[in-house]
Structure formats: C-alpha cells, structure tokens
Amino acid sequence: HGELGHGTLDPESTPRPIEGLEGIVIREVSAGGWHSAAISVTDDLYLWGWNESGQLALP
C-alpha cells in the first residue's frame, strides 16, 4: 500500500533509503502496516502509505 515510501506497491525484503527524504535529517519514525511517518529535526512531518480513506490528511 505504499507504506515503504518507494513509489511502488511491491514488497521488499532489503532496507533502502527513501528517495523523497534524501538530505533531510530525520529524528523520529513511526512505521505501520498501512502507512508510515517521519519527523525531521526541523519539525517537518512526512507521511506516506495508504491514503484511500484520507488517513494521511492528503487529498
């Protein structure tokens, strides 16, 4: 459902960086089965994953 943040719905067994967060220093991460979140050291919030019912507060 996109919770890995790599732009695909394919499962992956090897960890790799999220391209959209390149250069951003992350201080906290919360990962779940449907979506994930990260907070940067500048307090910016990044969300990705399944948004079918608006769970990510995105249109």
Coordinates of N, CA and C in Angstrom, one line a residue:
H1 N 0.8 -1.2 0.0 CA 0.0 0.0 0.0 C 0.9 1.3 0.0
G2 N 2.1 1.2 -0.3 CA 3.0 2.3 -0.4 C 3.6 2.7 0.9
E3 N 3.5 1.9 2.0 CA 4.0 2.3 3.3 C 5.5 2.3 3.4
L4 N 6.2 1.7 2.3 CA 7.7 1.8 2.3 C 8.2 3.1 1.7
G5 N 7.3 3.8 1.0 CA 7.7 5.1 0.5 C 8.6 5.1 -0.7
H6 N 8.6 4.0 -1.5 CA 9.4 3.9 -2.7 C 8.6 4.1 -4.0
G7 N 7.4 4.4 -3.9 CA 6.6 4.7 -5.1 C 6.0 3.5 -5.8
T8 N 6.1 2.3 -5.1 CA 5.5 1.1 -5.7 C 4.7 0.4 -4.6
L9 N 4.0 -0.6 -5.0 CA 3.2 -1.4 -4.1 C 3.9 -2.8 -3.9
D10 N 5.1 -2.9 -4.4 CA 5.8 -4.2 -4.3 C 6.5 -4.4 -2.9
P11 N 6.4 -5.6 -2.4 CA 7.1 -5.9 -1.1 C 8.6 -5.9 -1.3
E12 N 9.3 -5.5 -0.3 CA 10.8 -5.5 -0.4 C 11.3 -6.2 0.9
S13 N 12.4 -6.9 0.8 CA 13.0 -7.6 1.9 C 14.3 -7.0 2.4
T14 N 14.8 -6.0 1.6 CA 16.1 -5.3 2.0 C 15.8 -3.8 2.2
P15 N 16.2 -3.3 3.3 CA 16.0 -1.9 3.6 C 16.8 -1.0 2.6
R16 N 16.2 0.1 2.3 CA 16.9 1.1 1.4 C 16.4 2.5 1.7
P17 N 17.2 3.5 1.5 CA 16.7 4.9 1.7 C 15.5 5.3 0.9
I18 N 14.7 6.2 1.5 CA 13.6 6.8 0.8 C 14.0 8.0 0.0
E19 N 14.0 7.9 -1.3 CA 14.5 9.0 -2.2 C 13.9 10.3 -1.8
G20 N 12.6 10.4 -1.5 CA 12.0 11.7 -1.2 C 12.5 12.3 0.1
L21 N 13.2 11.6 0.9 CA 13.7 12.2 2.1 C 15.2 12.4 2.1
E22 N 15.8 12.3 0.9 CA 17.2 12.4 0.7 C 17.7 13.8 1.2
G23 N 18.7 13.9 2.0 CA 19.2 15.2 2.5 C 18.4 15.7 3.7
I24 N 17.4 15.1 4.2 CA 16.6 15.5 5.3 C 17.0 14.7 6.5
V25 N 17.3 15.4 7.6 CA 17.7 14.7 8.8 C 16.5 14.3 9.6
I26 N 16.2 13.0 9.8 CA 15.0 12.5 10.5 C 15.4 12.2 12.0
R27 N 14.5 12.7 12.9 CA 14.7 12.4 14.3 C 13.8 11.4 14.9
E28 N 12.6 11.1 14.2 CA 11.7 10.1 14.7 C 11.0 9.5 13.5
V29 N 10.7 8.2 13.7 CA 9.9 7.4 12.6 C 8.9 6.6 13.3
S30 N 7.7 6.5 12.7 CA 6.7 5.6 13.1 C 6.3 4.8 11.9
A31 N 6.3 3.5 11.9 CA 6.0 2.7 10.8 C 4.9 1.7 11.1
G32 N 4.0 1.5 10.3 CA 2.9 0.6 10.5 C 2.6 -0.3 9.3
G33 N 1.6 -1.0 9.3 CA 1.3 -1.9 8.2 C 0.7 -1.3 7.0
W34 N 0.2 0.0 7.2 CA -0.5 0.6 6.1 C 0.1 2.0 5.7
H35 N 0.7 2.6 6.7 CA 1.3 3.9 6.4 C 2.4 4.2 7.4
S36 N 3.3 5.2 7.1 CA 4.4 5.5 7.9 C 4.6 7.0 8.0
A37 N 5.3 7.4 9.1 CA 5.5 8.9 9.3 C 6.9 9.1 9.8
A38 N 7.5 10.3 9.5 CA 8.8 10.7 10.0 C 8.7 12.2 10.3
I39 N 9.4 12.6 11.4 CA 9.5 14.0 11.8 C 11.0 14.3 11.7
S40 N 11.3 15.5 11.0 CA 12.6 15.9 10.8 C 13.1 16.7 12.0
V41 N 14.4 17.0 12.0 CA 15.0 17.8 13.1 C 14.5 19.2 13.1
T42 N 13.9 19.6 12.0 CA 13.3 21.0 11.9 C 11.8 20.9 12.1
D43 N 11.3 19.8 12.6 CA 9.9 19.5 13.0 C 8.9 19.5 11.8
D44 N 9.4 19.2 10.6 CA 8.6 18.9 9.4 C 8.1 17.5 9.5
L45 N 6.8 17.3 9.2 CA 6.2 16.0 9.2 C 6.1 15.4 7.8
Y46 N 6.5 14.2 7.6 CA 6.4 13.5 6.3 C 5.6 12.2 6.5
L47 N 4.6 12.0 5.6 CA 3.7 10.9 5.7 C 3.7 10.2 4.4
W48 N 3.5 8.9 4.4 CA 3.4 8.1 3.1 C 2.7 6.8 3.4
G49 N 2.1 6.2 2.4 CA 1.4 4.9 2.6 C 0.0 5.0 2.0
W50 N -0.8 4.1 2.5 CA -2.2 4.0 2.0 C -3.0 5.2 2.5
N51 N -3.7 5.9 1.5 CA -4.5 7.1 1.8 C -5.9 6.9 1.3
E52 N -6.4 5.7 1.1 CA -7.7 5.5 0.5 C -8.8 6.3 1.2
S53 N -8.8 6.3 2.5 CA -9.8 7.0 3.3 C -9.4 8.3 3.9
G54 N -8.3 8.9 3.3 CA -7.8 10.2 3.8 C -7.0 10.0 5.1
Q55 N -6.5 8.9 5.4 CA -5.7 8.6 6.7 C -4.5 9.6 6.8
L56 N -3.9 10.0 5.7 CA -2.7 10.8 5.7 C -3.1 12.3 5.7
A57 N -4.3 12.6 5.7 CA -4.8 14.0 5.7 C -4.4 14.7 4.4
L58 N -4.3 13.9 3.3 CA -4.0 14.4 2.0 C -5.1 14.2 1.0
P59 N -5.3 15.1 0.1 CA -6.4 14.9 -0.9 C -6.2 13.7 -1.8

